[in-house]
Amino acid sequence: MDFGIAAAQRDRSERILREVADHWKGSRASADAEVARAHFKAAGRMGLTGLCLPVEAGGGDLSALDTALCLEAFGRACPDTGFAFAVAAHLLACAVPVRDFASDEVRDRLLAGLASGELIAANAMTEDDAGSDTGNMSVTARPDGDGYVLDGEKSWASNAPVAGLVVTYAVTDPRAGFLGVSAFAVPTDLPGVGLGDPLPKMGLTGCPAGRVRFDNCRVPAEYLLGEEGQGAAVFQHSMAWERACLFGIYLGVMERQLAECVEHADKRRQFGQRIGEFQAVSHRLATMKQRLEAARWLLYRACWQLDQDPYEKGAAALSKIAVSEAAVANSLDAVQILGGRGYLHGSAEEQLRDAVPSTLFSGTTEIQRDVIARELGL
C-alpha cells in the first residue's frame, strides 16, 4: 500500500487549483446557457473536460485515480459545485463511453470536441418511470435500414439544455429485458431531437438539467455505442467511472468547507473565548475531518481498483456511499458551526443543497447498498 501522492500528481493538482481559482474568482452558480458554454471552454483550456481522454484527441490520458485527484482540486477551488459536476458528468458519463465503445470514425469525429469543451455532452438515461431500473425503459430505437428511429422522452439529463451530443439508451428488443437495451451517441442537431428548458432544482444550479425528447429521430447506425443490446454494459461501464471519480469533487468541497469552519472557530469569540475551545465545536470539527479522510481513502481505493479491474463494482459503491453521506453530514455540521453566517445564501447552505443530490445521482445510496450486498453473495 502506497499512500503517497507523486510529485507529478501534486503539481497537476496545484496547477488546477490556481487556474480554477483565478478563473472563477467572484463567479456564482448560473444556469444561463451562454455562461455554461463559456465556462466549458475555459475548463477545456485547463484540460478538465478531457482528463482521461486520449492524448491524440487533446485529452490528458489520465488514469481513474489521477482523474479523481484533478476533480478533487477542481471541487476545492471552484465556488460553483454544480458546474464542476456538469464537467464531470460530461467527461465520465458521456465522453468515456464514446472513448471506449464508439467506432473509430465516430471517435475521431467527437472526441476532440469533447476534450476541448467545445462539444458539451449530456447523459440521458433516466425516465419518469425508469430511474435505476434500466430494464423498464420506454424510449425505443427501432432498426430502420442503415440506422435506428428513436422515440420517447428522457426526464432528467444533466447538461441537456446546452448539449451538442446526447449519450442515451433505448430499447431495441422489447422481449430481451436489459439485454434488449442499446446505447447511442446522438448529435443534438439531428432532426427529431428536442432539448427542454433547465429544470428548477434544489442545488447544483450551475449544471443545467432538462428533458430530452426523441420524435421519430433517425440516428445513423454509426452512432451506436458497442453492439446492439450492449447498452446496459455501456451504461455500467460509464457509471463505474462516474461513481469512482466524480465524487472527488465533493472531497474538494469538504476540504474547503472544513478549512472555512476551522478558521471561523479560531476567530469567532463567545463568552470570552474562541468557540473552537468549546468541546461541542471542536469535536464536531474533528468528526468532519474523520468523515472526510475516511471517504477520501475509500474513493482513492475505488479509483485504483477501477484502474486494475474495471468490472469490480463493490469498491466504487462503498466509496460513493461514504463520500455522499459525508458531504451531507459535514454540510449540516458546517451550517451549525457557522451559525447565522452558515444560513446566509452562498455559504454552507449552498454546500448543503449541492450535497443532497449526491445521494441520488449515479445510482441512489440504496442502489449502492444493493450492489454491495450482491458482492457479498446475497
mmCIF file of C-alpha atoms in Angstrom:
data_model
loop_
_atom_site.group_PDB
_atom_site.id
_atom_site.type_symbol
_atom_site.label_atom_id
_atom_site.label_comp_id
_atom_site.label_asym_id
_atom_site.label_seq_id
_atom_site.Cartn_x
_atom_site.Cartn_y
_atom_site.Cartn_z
ATOM 1 C CA MET A 1 0.000 0.000 0.000
ATOM 2 C CA ASP A 2 1.358 3.401 -1.012
ATOM 3 C CA PHE A 3 -0.445 6.374 0.494
ATOM 4 C CA GLY A 4 1.852 8.932 -1.090
ATOM 5 C CA ILE A 5 0.911 11.347 -3.855
ATOM 6 C CA ALA A 6 3.611 11.567 -6.530
ATOM 7 C CA ALA A 7 5.207 14.899 -7.356
ATOM 8 C CA ALA A 8 3.624 14.954 -10.826
ATOM 9 C CA GLN A 9 0.173 14.344 -9.334
ATOM 10 C CA ARG A 10 0.675 17.065 -6.734
ATOM 11 C CA ASP A 11 1.940 19.563 -9.326
ATOM 12 C CA ARG A 12 -1.040 18.837 -11.587
ATOM 13 C CA SER A 13 -3.500 19.371 -8.736
ATOM 14 C CA GLU A 14 -1.820 22.605 -7.656
ATOM 15 C CA ARG A 15 -1.962 23.930 -11.224
ATOM 16 C CA ILE A 16 -5.683 23.192 -11.378
ATOM 17 C CA LEU A 17 -6.240 24.860 -8.012
ATOM 18 C CA ARG A 18 -4.536 28.032 -9.242
ATOM 19 C CA GLU A 19 -6.176 28.191 -12.659
ATOM 20 C CA VAL A 20 -9.682 27.373 -11.426
ATOM 21 C CA ALA A 21 -9.490 29.818 -8.524
ATOM 22 C CA ASP A 22 -8.297 32.555 -10.878
ATOM 23 C CA HIS A 23 -10.996 31.937 -13.495
ATOM 24 C CA TRP A 24 -13.939 31.551 -11.101
ATOM 25 C CA LYS A 25 -12.937 34.296 -8.698
ATOM 26 C CA GLY A 26 -16.147 36.052 -7.759
ATOM 27 C CA SER A 27 -18.293 33.845 -10.024
ATOM 28 C CA ARG A 28 -21.602 32.479 -8.813
ATOM 29 C CA ALA A 29 -23.599 29.468 -9.901
ATOM 30 C CA SER A 30 -25.657 30.104 -13.032
ATOM 31 C CA ALA A 31 -27.874 28.011 -15.286
ATOM 32 C CA ASP A 32 -27.552 30.514 -18.145
ATOM 33 C CA ALA A 33 -26.703 28.668 -21.367
ATOM 34 C CA GLU A 34 -24.111 31.132 -22.644
ATOM 35 C CA VAL A 35 -22.383 31.261 -19.255
ATOM 36 C CA ALA A 36 -22.278 27.455 -19.181
ATOM 37 C CA ARG A 37 -20.756 27.262 -22.682
ATOM 38 C CA ALA A 38 -18.122 29.885 -21.829
ATOM 39 C CA HIS A 39 -17.199 28.043 -18.645
ATOM 40 C CA PHE A 40 -16.963 24.727 -20.525
ATOM 41 C CA LYS A 41 -14.492 26.250 -22.959
ATOM 42 C CA ALA A 42 -12.466 27.632 -20.048
ATOM 43 C CA ALA A 43 -12.495 24.205 -18.383
ATOM 44 C CA GLY A 44 -11.353 22.737 -21.693
ATOM 45 C CA ARG A 45 -8.373 25.085 -21.824
ATOM 46 C CA MET A 46 -7.426 23.857 -18.338
ATOM 47 C CA GLY A 47 -7.689 20.247 -19.507
ATOM 48 C CA LEU A 48 -10.616 19.431 -17.218
ATOM 49 C CA THR A 49 -13.054 18.311 -19.924
ATOM 50 C CA GLY A 50 -10.582 15.768 -21.312
ATOM 51 C CA LEU A 51 -8.696 14.456 -18.273
ATOM 52 C CA CYS A 52 -8.961 10.754 -19.127
ATOM 53 C CA LEU A 53 -9.428 11.073 -22.894
ATOM 54 C CA PRO A 54 -6.680 10.085 -25.364
ATOM 55 C CA VAL A 55 -3.801 12.457 -25.990
ATOM 56 C CA GLU A 56 -4.384 12.316 -29.740
ATOM 57 C CA ALA A 57 -7.843 13.815 -29.135
ATOM 58 C CA GLY A 58 -6.442 16.578 -26.948
ATOM 59 C CA GLY A 59 -7.036 14.801 -23.658
ATOM 60 C CA GLY A 60 -4.740 14.028 -20.758
ATOM 61 C CA ASP A 61 -4.888 10.210 -20.986
ATOM 62 C CA LEU A 62 -5.027 10.063 -17.179
ATOM 63 C CA SER A 63 -5.860 7.059 -15.034
ATOM 64 C CA ALA A 64 -9.017 6.941 -12.936
ATOM 65 C CA LEU A 65 -7.065 7.887 -9.814
ATOM 66 C CA ASP A 66 -5.337 10.830 -11.495
ATOM 67 C CA THR A 67 -8.690 11.946 -12.909
ATOM 68 C CA ALA A 68 -10.220 11.894 -9.424
ATOM 69 C CA LEU A 69 -7.300 13.858 -7.969
ATOM 70 C CA CYS A 70 -7.839 16.560 -10.611
ATOM 71 C CA LEU A 71 -11.569 16.666 -9.927
ATOM 72 C CA GLU A 72 -10.827 16.958 -6.216
ATOM 73 C CA ALA A 73 -8.721 20.047 -6.919
ATOM 74 C CA PHE A 74 -11.479 21.368 -9.203
ATOM 75 C CA GLY A 75 -14.096 20.931 -6.459
ATOM 76 C CA ARG A 76 -11.907 22.598 -3.876
ATOM 77 C CA ALA A 77 -11.150 25.683 -5.959
ATOM 78 C CA CYS A 78 -14.430 26.177 -7.847
ATOM 79 C CA PRO A 79 -17.195 28.026 -5.951
ATOM 80 C CA ASP A 80 -19.740 26.570 -8.394
ATOM 81 C CA THR A 81 -20.054 22.886 -7.444
ATOM 82 C CA GLY A 82 -22.856 22.486 -9.957
ATOM 83 C CA PHE A 83 -20.571 23.417 -12.817
ATOM 84 C CA ALA A 84 -17.834 21.082 -11.572
ATOM 85 C CA PHE A 85 -20.467 18.347 -11.544
ATOM 86 C CA ALA A 86 -21.515 19.288 -15.088
ATOM 87 C CA VAL A 87 -17.942 18.863 -16.353
ATOM 88 C CA ALA A 88 -17.518 15.530 -14.574
ATOM 89 C CA ALA A 89 -20.828 14.206 -15.929
ATOM 90 C CA HIS A 90 -19.849 15.309 -19.436
ATOM 91 C CA LEU A 91 -16.485 13.555 -19.145
ATOM 92 C CA LEU A 92 -17.296 10.367 -17.252
ATOM 93 C CA ALA A 93 -20.872 9.503 -18.241
ATOM 94 C CA CYS A 94 -20.573 10.615 -21.869
ATOM 95 C CA ALA A 95 -17.032 11.014 -23.197
ATOM 96 C CA VAL A 96 -15.775 7.791 -21.565
ATOM 97 C CA PRO A 97 -18.350 5.549 -23.320
ATOM 98 C CA VAL A 98 -17.611 7.327 -26.612
ATOM 99 C CA ARG A 99 -13.901 6.711 -25.979
ATOM 100 C CA ASP A 100 -14.397 3.022 -25.195
ATOM 101 C CA PHE A 101 -17.357 1.945 -27.361
ATOM 102 C CA ALA A 102 -17.705 4.217 -30.405
ATOM 103 C CA SER A 103 -16.393 3.225 -33.810
ATOM 104 C CA ASP A 104 -13.025 4.661 -34.839
ATOM 105 C CA GLU A 105 -14.738 7.058 -37.243
ATOM 106 C CA VAL A 106 -17.131 8.417 -34.607
ATOM 107 C CA ARG A 107 -14.362 8.644 -32.027
ATOM 108 C CA ASP A 108 -12.310 10.719 -34.448
ATOM 109 C CA ARG A 109 -15.333 12.911 -35.110
ATOM 110 C CA LEU A 110 -16.390 13.537 -31.500
ATOM 111 C CA LEU A 111 -13.563 13.107 -29.018
ATOM 112 C CA ALA A 112 -11.594 16.255 -29.868
ATOM 113 C CA GLY A 113 -14.664 18.441 -29.309
ATOM 114 C CA LEU A 114 -15.499 16.632 -26.087
ATOM 115 C CA ALA A 115 -11.926 17.020 -24.813
ATOM 116 C CA SER A 116 -11.824 20.751 -25.605
ATOM 117 C CA GLY A 117 -15.227 21.546 -24.121
ATOM 118 C CA GLU A 118 -16.448 22.891 -27.456
ATOM 119 C CA LEU A 119 -18.865 19.940 -27.698
ATOM 120 C CA ILE A 120 -20.907 19.586 -24.490
ATOM 121 C CA ALA A 121 -22.392 16.160 -23.773
ATOM 122 C CA ALA A 122 -25.453 15.104 -21.767
ATOM 123 C CA ASN A 123 -26.152 11.684 -20.305
ATOM 124 C CA ALA A 124 -29.808 10.778 -20.953
ATOM 125 C CA MET A 125 -30.715 7.572 -19.141
ATOM 126 C CA THR A 126 -33.388 8.461 -16.568
ATOM 127 C CA GLU A 127 -37.079 8.328 -17.487
ATOM 128 C CA ASP A 128 -40.161 9.207 -15.456
ATOM 129 C CA ASP A 129 -40.846 5.532 -14.703
ATOM 130 C CA ALA A 130 -37.316 4.170 -15.082
ATOM 131 C CA GLY A 131 -34.546 5.678 -12.988
ATOM 132 C CA SER A 132 -32.159 2.974 -11.861
ATOM 133 C CA ASP A 133 -34.455 0.346 -13.403
ATOM 134 C CA THR A 134 -32.689 0.078 -16.747
ATOM 135 C CA GLY A 135 -34.837 -2.883 -17.770
ATOM 136 C CA ASN A 136 -38.028 -0.814 -17.710
ATOM 137 C CA MET A 137 -37.311 1.955 -20.206
ATOM 138 C CA SER A 138 -39.923 3.281 -22.614
ATOM 139 C CA VAL A 139 -37.692 5.085 -25.144
ATOM 140 C CA THR A 140 -37.395 2.838 -28.180
ATOM 141 C CA ALA A 141 -34.889 2.538 -31.018
ATOM 142 C CA ARG A 142 -36.453 0.775 -33.990
ATOM 143 C CA PRO A 143 -33.994 -0.609 -36.547
ATOM 144 C CA ASP A 144 -34.635 1.032 -39.896
ATOM 145 C CA GLY A 145 -32.348 0.373 -42.845
ATOM 146 C CA ASP A 146 -28.860 1.593 -42.002
ATOM 147 C CA GLY A 147 -29.953 3.287 -38.788
ATOM 148 C CA TYR A 148 -32.438 3.461 -35.941
ATOM 149 C CA VAL A 149 -35.530 5.558 -35.279
ATOM 150 C CA LEU A 150 -35.686 6.798 -31.682
ATOM 151 C CA ASP A 151 -38.947 7.745 -29.976
ATOM 152 C CA GLY A 152 -39.710 8.709 -26.391
ATOM 153 C CA GLU A 153 -38.580 11.076 -23.675
ATOM 154 C CA LYS A 154 -35.838 11.145 -21.070
ATOM 155 C CA SER A 155 -36.783 13.028 -17.943
ATOM 156 C CA TRP A 156 -33.515 14.148 -16.376
ATOM 157 C CA ALA A 157 -30.339 14.733 -18.337
ATOM 158 C CA SER A 158 -27.514 16.830 -16.894
ATOM 159 C CA ASN A 159 -26.241 19.402 -19.431
ATOM 160 C CA ALA A 160 -29.139 18.694 -21.809
ATOM 161 C CA PRO A 161 -30.200 22.341 -22.346
ATOM 162 C CA VAL A 162 -26.697 23.219 -23.640
ATOM 163 C CA ALA A 163 -25.672 19.867 -25.127
ATOM 164 C CA GLY A 164 -24.388 19.244 -28.628
ATOM 165 C CA LEU A 165 -24.311 15.496 -28.014
ATOM 166 C CA VAL A 166 -26.564 13.188 -26.017
ATOM 167 C CA VAL A 167 -25.424 9.759 -24.871
ATOM 168 C CA THR A 168 -28.679 7.888 -24.477
ATOM 169 C CA TYR A 169 -30.118 4.420 -24.040
ATOM 170 C CA ALA A 170 -33.134 2.922 -25.801
ATOM 171 C CA VAL A 171 -34.912 -0.398 -26.190
ATOM 172 C CA THR A 172 -34.052 -2.183 -29.426
ATOM 173 C CA ASP A 173 -35.566 -5.564 -28.425
ATOM 174 C CA PRO A 174 -38.545 -5.326 -26.017
ATOM 175 C CA ARG A 175 -38.516 -9.090 -25.421
ATOM 176 C CA ALA A 176 -34.973 -9.230 -24.081
ATOM 177 C CA GLY A 177 -35.235 -7.092 -20.925
ATOM 178 C CA PHE A 178 -31.989 -5.292 -20.072
ATOM 179 C CA LEU A 179 -30.278 -7.315 -22.828
ATOM 180 C CA GLY A 180 -32.523 -5.514 -25.301
ATOM 181 C CA VAL A 181 -31.170 -2.038 -24.448
ATOM 182 C CA SER A 182 -28.711 -0.303 -26.771
ATOM 183 C CA ALA A 183 -26.575 2.818 -26.335
ATOM 184 C CA PHE A 184 -26.269 5.713 -28.770
ATOM 185 C CA ALA A 185 -24.246 8.921 -29.095
ATOM 186 C CA VAL A 186 -26.799 11.261 -30.670
ATOM 187 C CA PRO A 187 -25.810 14.693 -32.058
ATOM 188 C CA THR A 188 -28.490 17.120 -30.945
ATOM 189 C CA ASP A 189 -28.697 18.772 -34.367
ATOM 190 C CA LEU A 190 -30.327 15.645 -35.832
ATOM 191 C CA PRO A 191 -33.977 16.181 -36.810
ATOM 192 C CA GLY A 192 -36.319 14.911 -34.100
ATOM 193 C CA VAL A 193 -34.143 15.751 -31.078
ATOM 194 C CA GLY A 194 -35.768 18.176 -28.644
ATOM 195 C CA LEU A 195 -33.999 19.676 -25.623
ATOM 196 C CA GLY A 196 -36.110 21.000 -22.771
ATOM 197 C CA ASP A 197 -35.557 24.103 -20.667
ATOM 198 C CA PRO A 198 -33.453 23.858 -17.495
ATOM 199 C CA LEU A 199 -35.328 22.189 -14.654
ATOM 200 C CA PRO A 200 -35.591 24.133 -11.365
ATOM 201 C CA LYS A 201 -33.505 22.283 -8.787
ATOM 202 C CA MET A 202 -32.692 22.408 -5.092
ATOM 203 C CA GLY A 203 -28.958 22.559 -5.740
ATOM 204 C CA LEU A 204 -26.205 22.129 -8.339
ATOM 205 C CA THR A 205 -27.553 25.243 -10.036
ATOM 206 C CA GLY A 206 -24.509 25.566 -12.268
ATOM 207 C CA CYS A 207 -25.394 22.332 -14.052
ATOM 208 C CA PRO A 208 -28.456 22.871 -16.277
ATOM 209 C CA ALA A 209 -30.525 19.684 -16.452
ATOM 210 C CA GLY A 210 -33.531 19.082 -18.670
ATOM 211 C CA ARG A 211 -35.670 16.690 -20.617
ATOM 212 C CA VAL A 212 -34.647 15.171 -23.935
ATOM 213 C CA ARG A 213 -37.316 14.201 -26.459
ATOM 214 C CA PHE A 214 -36.895 11.933 -29.454
ATOM 215 C CA ASP A 215 -39.668 12.302 -32.011
ATOM 216 C CA ASN A 216 -39.179 9.960 -34.955
ATOM 217 C CA CYS A 217 -35.463 10.768 -34.716
ATOM 218 C CA ARG A 218 -33.430 8.829 -37.248
ATOM 219 C CA VAL A 219 -29.945 8.047 -35.926
ATOM 220 C CA PRO A 220 -27.368 6.545 -38.323
ATOM 221 C CA ALA A 221 -26.110 3.131 -37.203
ATOM 222 C CA GLU A 222 -22.572 4.516 -36.894
ATOM 223 C CA TYR A 223 -23.651 6.307 -33.697
ATOM 224 C CA LEU A 224 -24.433 3.020 -31.943
ATOM 225 C CA LEU A 225 -22.079 2.540 -28.971
ATOM 226 C CA GLY A 226 -20.842 -1.018 -28.786
ATOM 227 C CA GLU A 227 -23.087 -3.702 -30.219
ATOM 228 C CA GLU A 228 -26.872 -3.767 -30.335
ATOM 229 C CA GLY A 229 -28.132 -4.990 -26.959
ATOM 230 C CA GLN A 230 -24.940 -3.912 -25.174
ATOM 231 C CA GLY A 231 -26.457 -0.746 -23.721
ATOM 232 C CA ALA A 232 -26.644 -1.995 -20.140
ATOM 233 C CA ALA A 233 -22.940 -2.894 -20.229
ATOM 234 C CA VAL A 234 -22.051 0.501 -21.716
ATOM 235 C CA PHE A 235 -24.054 2.249 -19.006
ATOM 236 C CA GLN A 236 -22.500 0.223 -16.185
ATOM 237 C CA HIS A 237 -19.036 0.990 -17.574
ATOM 238 C CA SER A 238 -19.728 4.716 -17.598
ATOM 239 C CA MET A 239 -21.214 4.545 -14.098
ATOM 240 C CA ALA A 240 -18.107 2.745 -12.828
ATOM 241 C CA TRP A 241 -16.043 5.761 -13.915
ATOM 242 C CA GLU A 242 -18.586 8.252 -12.603
ATOM 243 C CA ARG A 243 -19.074 6.595 -9.214
ATOM 244 C CA ALA A 244 -15.330 6.229 -8.694
ATOM 245 C CA CYS A 245 -14.081 9.591 -9.992
ATOM 246 C CA LEU A 246 -16.833 12.226 -9.944
ATOM 247 C CA PHE A 247 -17.096 12.230 -6.158
ATOM 248 C CA GLY A 248 -13.577 13.597 -5.955
ATOM 249 C CA ILE A 249 -15.369 16.934 -6.458
ATOM 250 C CA TYR A 250 -17.074 16.505 -3.087
ATOM 251 C CA LEU A 251 -13.782 15.699 -1.385
ATOM 252 C CA GLY A 252 -12.523 19.064 -2.599
ATOM 253 C CA VAL A 253 -15.674 20.844 -1.443
ATOM 254 C CA MET A 254 -15.431 19.223 2.006
ATOM 255 C CA GLU A 255 -11.760 20.207 2.280
ATOM 256 C CA ARG A 256 -12.623 23.836 1.526
ATOM 257 C CA GLN A 257 -15.625 23.711 3.831
ATOM 258 C CA LEU A 258 -13.624 22.302 6.743
ATOM 259 C CA ALA A 259 -10.923 24.941 6.357
ATOM 260 C CA GLU A 260 -13.587 27.667 6.453
ATOM 261 C CA CYS A 261 -15.146 26.192 9.600
ATOM 262 C CA VAL A 262 -11.790 25.827 11.370
ATOM 263 C CA GLU A 263 -10.906 29.427 10.551
ATOM 264 C CA HIS A 264 -14.287 30.596 11.861
ATOM 265 C CA ALA A 265 -13.929 28.551 15.062
ATOM 266 C CA ASP A 266 -10.478 30.026 15.619
ATOM 267 C CA LYS A 267 -11.559 33.657 15.159
ATOM 268 C CA ARG A 268 -15.121 33.750 16.451
ATOM 269 C CA ARG A 269 -15.306 34.585 20.157
ATOM 270 C CA GLN A 270 -18.171 33.968 22.544
ATOM 271 C CA PHE A 271 -18.218 34.212 26.348
ATOM 272 C CA GLY A 272 -14.659 35.473 26.351
ATOM 273 C CA GLN A 273 -13.013 32.671 24.338
ATOM 274 C CA ARG A 274 -12.684 31.255 20.851
ATOM 275 C CA ILE A 275 -15.605 28.973 20.023
ATOM 276 C CA GLY A 276 -13.093 26.335 18.881
ATOM 277 C CA GLU A 277 -12.195 25.924 22.547
ATOM 278 C CA PHE A 278 -15.682 24.633 23.286
ATOM 279 C CA GLN A 279 -15.705 20.856 23.087
ATOM 280 C CA ALA A 280 -19.092 20.898 21.350
ATOM 281 C CA VAL A 281 -17.474 22.752 18.452
ATOM 282 C CA SER A 282 -14.037 21.109 18.428
ATOM 283 C CA HIS A 283 -15.496 17.594 18.474
ATOM 284 C CA ARG A 284 -17.840 18.469 15.620
ATOM 285 C CA LEU A 285 -14.852 19.654 13.595
ATOM 286 C CA ALA A 286 -12.910 16.507 14.471
ATOM 287 C CA THR A 287 -15.816 14.381 13.240
ATOM 288 C CA MET A 288 -15.950 16.360 9.992
ATOM 289 C CA LYS A 289 -12.250 15.666 9.478
ATOM 290 C CA GLN A 290 -12.718 11.952 10.230
ATOM 291 C CA ARG A 291 -15.571 11.634 7.708
ATOM 292 C CA LEU A 292 -13.563 13.437 5.041
ATOM 293 C CA GLU A 293 -10.444 11.302 5.440
ATOM 294 C CA ALA A 294 -12.360 8.013 5.579
ATOM 295 C CA ALA A 295 -14.278 8.953 2.446
ATOM 296 C CA ARG A 296 -11.117 10.155 0.690
ATOM 297 C CA TRP A 297 -9.249 6.868 1.077
ATOM 298 C CA LEU A 298 -12.267 4.797 0.045
ATOM 299 C CA LEU A 299 -12.504 6.933 -3.097
ATOM 300 C CA TYR A 300 -8.791 6.644 -3.872
ATOM 301 C CA ARG A 301 -9.033 2.877 -3.413
ATOM 302 C CA ALA A 302 -12.087 2.688 -5.705
ATOM 303 C CA CYS A 303 -10.223 4.583 -8.427
ATOM 304 C CA TRP A 304 -7.145 2.400 -8.002
ATOM 305 C CA GLN A 305 -9.410 -0.658 -8.226
ATOM 306 C CA LEU A 306 -11.014 0.679 -11.411
ATOM 307 C CA ASP A 307 -7.578 1.076 -12.962
ATOM 308 C CA GLN A 308 -6.791 -2.567 -12.091
ATOM 309 C CA ASP A 309 -10.167 -4.214 -12.760
ATOM 310 C CA PRO A 310 -12.903 -2.178 -14.483
ATOM 311 C CA TYR A 311 -15.509 -4.863 -13.745
ATOM 312 C CA GLU A 312 -15.241 -4.757 -9.934
ATOM 313 C CA LYS A 313 -18.194 -2.750 -8.575
ATOM 314 C CA GLY A 314 -18.084 -3.054 -4.797
ATOM 315 C CA ALA A 315 -15.273 -0.572 -4.142
ATOM 316 C CA ALA A 316 -16.994 2.225 -6.075
ATOM 317 C CA ALA A 317 -20.293 1.542 -4.302
ATOM 318 C CA LEU A 318 -18.621 1.743 -0.886
ATOM 319 C CA SER A 319 -16.861 4.944 -1.927
ATOM 320 C CA LYS A 320 -19.991 6.620 -3.273
ATOM 321 C CA ILE A 321 -21.932 5.964 -0.085
ATOM 322 C CA ALA A 322 -19.092 7.207 2.107
ATOM 323 C CA VAL A 323 -18.460 10.411 0.140
ATOM 324 C CA SER A 324 -22.091 11.376 -0.431
ATOM 325 C CA GLU A 325 -23.189 10.745 3.156
ATOM 326 C CA ALA A 326 -20.108 12.562 4.496
ATOM 327 C CA ALA A 327 -20.856 15.535 2.219
ATOM 328 C CA VAL A 328 -24.396 15.853 3.591
ATOM 329 C CA ALA A 329 -23.399 15.332 7.240
ATOM 330 C CA ASN A 330 -20.440 17.719 7.042
ATOM 331 C CA SER A 331 -22.573 20.393 5.407
ATOM 332 C CA LEU A 332 -25.132 20.143 8.194
ATOM 333 C CA ASP A 333 -22.311 20.468 10.727
ATOM 334 C CA ALA A 334 -20.884 23.440 8.830
ATOM 335 C CA VAL A 335 -24.217 25.274 8.995
ATOM 336 C CA GLN A 336 -24.326 24.640 12.741
ATOM 337 C CA ILE A 337 -20.742 25.803 13.348
ATOM 338 C CA LEU A 338 -21.062 28.922 11.210
ATOM 339 C CA GLY A 339 -24.426 29.782 12.728
ATOM 340 C CA GLY A 340 -26.243 32.669 11.064
ATOM 341 C CA ARG A 341 -23.378 33.092 8.607
ATOM 342 C CA GLY A 342 -23.830 29.470 7.531
ATOM 343 C CA TYR A 343 -27.510 30.081 6.833
ATOM 344 C CA LEU A 344 -26.858 33.003 4.503
ATOM 345 C CA HIS A 345 -27.141 32.369 0.780
ATOM 346 C CA GLY A 346 -23.878 31.306 -0.836
ATOM 347 C CA SER A 347 -22.274 29.810 2.243
ATOM 348 C CA ALA A 348 -22.657 26.405 3.885
ATOM 349 C CA GLU A 349 -26.354 26.363 2.993
ATOM 350 C CA GLU A 350 -25.401 26.206 -0.696
ATOM 351 C CA GLN A 351 -22.911 23.426 0.004
ATOM 352 C CA LEU A 352 -25.684 21.522 1.774
ATOM 353 C CA ARG A 353 -28.078 21.921 -1.155
ATOM 354 C CA ASP A 354 -25.345 20.764 -3.530
ATOM 355 C CA ALA A 355 -24.539 17.772 -1.305
ATOM 356 C CA VAL A 356 -28.063 16.353 -1.033
ATOM 357 C CA PRO A 357 -28.315 15.171 -4.675
ATOM 358 C CA SER A 358 -25.026 13.253 -4.323
ATOM 359 C CA THR A 359 -27.043 10.554 -2.547
ATOM 360 C CA LEU A 360 -29.336 10.312 -5.604
ATOM 361 C CA PHE A 361 -27.409 10.597 -8.871
ATOM 362 C CA SER A 362 -25.149 7.844 -10.254
ATOM 363 C CA GLY A 363 -27.430 5.376 -8.508
ATOM 364 C CA THR A 364 -29.026 6.128 -5.150
ATOM 365 C CA THR A 365 -27.448 5.183 -1.839
ATOM 366 C CA GLU A 366 -29.964 2.345 -1.627
ATOM 367 C CA ILE A 367 -28.876 1.012 -5.026
ATOM 368 C CA GLN A 368 -25.229 1.129 -3.894
ATOM 369 C CA ARG A 369 -26.096 -0.947 -0.842
ATOM 370 C CA ASP A 370 -27.782 -3.450 -3.165
ATOM 371 C CA VAL A 371 -24.548 -3.627 -5.181
ATOM 372 C CA ILE A 372 -22.545 -4.242 -2.023
ATOM 373 C CA ALA A 373 -24.985 -6.918 -0.870
ATOM 374 C CA ARG A 374 -24.617 -8.727 -4.217
ATOM 375 C CA GLU A 375 -20.847 -8.523 -3.886
ATOM 376 C CA LEU A 376 -21.291 -10.255 -0.536
ATOM 377 C CA GLY A 377 -23.176 -13.050 -2.301
ATOM 378 C CA LEU A 378 -26.647 -12.068 -1.055
#
